CSV table of C-alpha atoms in Angstrom, one decimal:
chain,number,residue,atom,x,y,z
A,65,UNK,CA,57.7,47.3,99.6
A,66,UNK,CA,57.4,43.9,101.1
A,67,UNK,CA,54.3,41.7,100.3
A,68,UNK,CA,51.5,41.8,102.8
A,69,UNK,CA,50.7,38.3,104.2
A,70,UNK,CA,47.2,37.5,105.4
A,71,UNK,CA,46.6,34.6,107.8
A,72,UNK,CA,44.1,32.0,106.3
A,73,UNK,CA,44.2,29.8,109.4
A,74,UNK,CA,46.5,27.5,111.4
A,75,UNK,CA,49.7,29.4,110.6
A,76,UNK,CA,49.1,29.5,106.9
A,77,UNK,CA,49.3,32.8,105.0
A,78,UNK,CA,48.8,34.1,101.5
A,79,UNK,CA,50.1,37.2,99.7
A,80,UNK,CA,47.2,39.6,99.7
A,81,UNK,CA,47.9,41.1,96.2
A,82,UNK,CA,47.7,37.6,94.6
A,83,UNK,CA,44.1,36.9,95.9
A,84,UNK,CA,41.3,37.3,93.3
A,85,UNK,CA,38.3,36.0,95.3
A,86,UNK,CA,37.2,34.4,98.5
A,87,UNK,CA,34.2,32.2,98.1
A,88,UNK,CA,32.0,29.7,99.9
A,89,UNK,CA,32.8,26.1,99.1
A,90,UNK,CA,29.1,24.9,99.0
A,91,UNK,CA,28.1,26.0,95.5
A,92,UNK,CA,28.3,23.4,92.7
A,93,UNK,CA,30.5,25.6,90.5
A,94,UNK,CA,33.0,25.9,93.3
A,95,UNK,CA,33.0,22.2,93.9
A,96,UNK,CA,33.7,21.6,90.2
A,97,UNK,CA,36.6,24.1,90.3
A,98,UNK,CA,38.0,22.4,93.4
A,99,UNK,CA,37.8,19.0,91.6
A,100,UNK,CA,39.5,20.4,88.5
A,101,UNK,CA,42.2,22.1,90.5
A,102,UNK,CA,42.9,18.8,92.4
A,103,UNK,CA,43.3,16.9,89.1
A,104,UNK,CA,45.6,19.6,87.7
A,105,UNK,CA,47.7,19.9,90.9
A,106,UNK,CA,46.6,23.5,91.5
A,107,UNK,CA,44.9,22.8,94.9
A,108,UNK,CA,46.4,23.8,98.2
A,109,UNK,CA,44.8,22.4,101.3
A,110,UNK,CA,45.3,24.7,104.3
A,111,UNK,CA,42.5,23.2,106.4
A,112,UNK,CA,44.8,21.0,108.6
A,113,UNK,CA,42.2,18.2,108.3
A,114,UNK,CA,39.2,20.4,109.3
A,115,UNK,CA,36.1,21.2,107.4
A,116,UNK,CA,36.5,23.5,104.4
A,117,UNK,CA,34.7,26.8,105.1
A,118,UNK,CA,36.2,29.0,102.3
A,119,UNK,CA,38.0,28.7,99.0
A,120,UNK,CA,40.6,31.3,98.0
A,121,UNK,CA,41.2,31.8,94.3
A,122,UNK,CA,44.6,33.3,93.3
A,123,UNK,CA,45.7,35.1,90.2
A,124,UNK,CA,47.8,32.1,89.2
A,125,UNK,CA,44.5,30.0,89.2
A,126,UNK,CA,45.4,28.1,92.3
A,127,UNK,CA,42.7,27.3,94.8
A,128,UNK,CA,43.5,27.4,98.5
A,129,UNK,CA,41.1,25.6,100.9
A,130,UNK,CA,40.7,27.2,104.3
A,131,UNK,CA,38.9,26.2,107.5
A,132,UNK,CA,38.2,29.9,108.3
A,133,UNK,CA,34.9,31.5,107.2
A,134,UNK,CA,35.1,33.6,104.0
A,135,UNK,CA,33.8,36.7,106.0
A,136,UNK,CA,36.6,36.4,108.5
A,137,UNK,CA,39.3,36.2,105.9
A,138,UNK,CA,37.8,39.2,104.1
A,139,UNK,CA,37.9,41.1,107.3
A,140,UNK,CA,41.6,40.2,107.6
A,141,UNK,CA,42.1,41.7,104.2
A,142,UNK,CA,40.4,44.9,105.4
A,143,UNK,CA,37.4,44.5,103.1
A,144,UNK,CA,34.0,45.5,104.4
A,145,UNK,CA,31.3,43.2,103.3
A,146,UNK,CA,27.9,44.7,102.4
A,147,UNK,CA,24.6,43.1,101.6
A,148,UNK,CA,22.5,44.8,98.9
A,149,UNK,CA,19.2,46.1,100.3
A,150,UNK,CA,17.2,43.9,97.9
A,151,UNK,CA,18.7,40.8,99.6
A,152,UNK,CA,17.6,41.9,103.1
A,153,UNK,CA,14.3,40.5,104.5
A,154,UNK,CA,12.8,43.8,105.7
């Protein structure tokens, strides 16, 4: 069985079974992870110079920066995102 590639923007793809998480880049812990990955040469920038909108974490502990929203990438993986009812303002 060949690996399934998922487009993360601008012609860049990742192997779906290697992805552990897709997160927003705005949280302080994610920013620290990004800085550490850059220092340790584990950071892959797939933004093509655009603003980072999501960070993809792989099983090899590499971080991939993408200019595509995390929700959009999750949809490309076929994952349905749900929001717990307690988080909804009803």
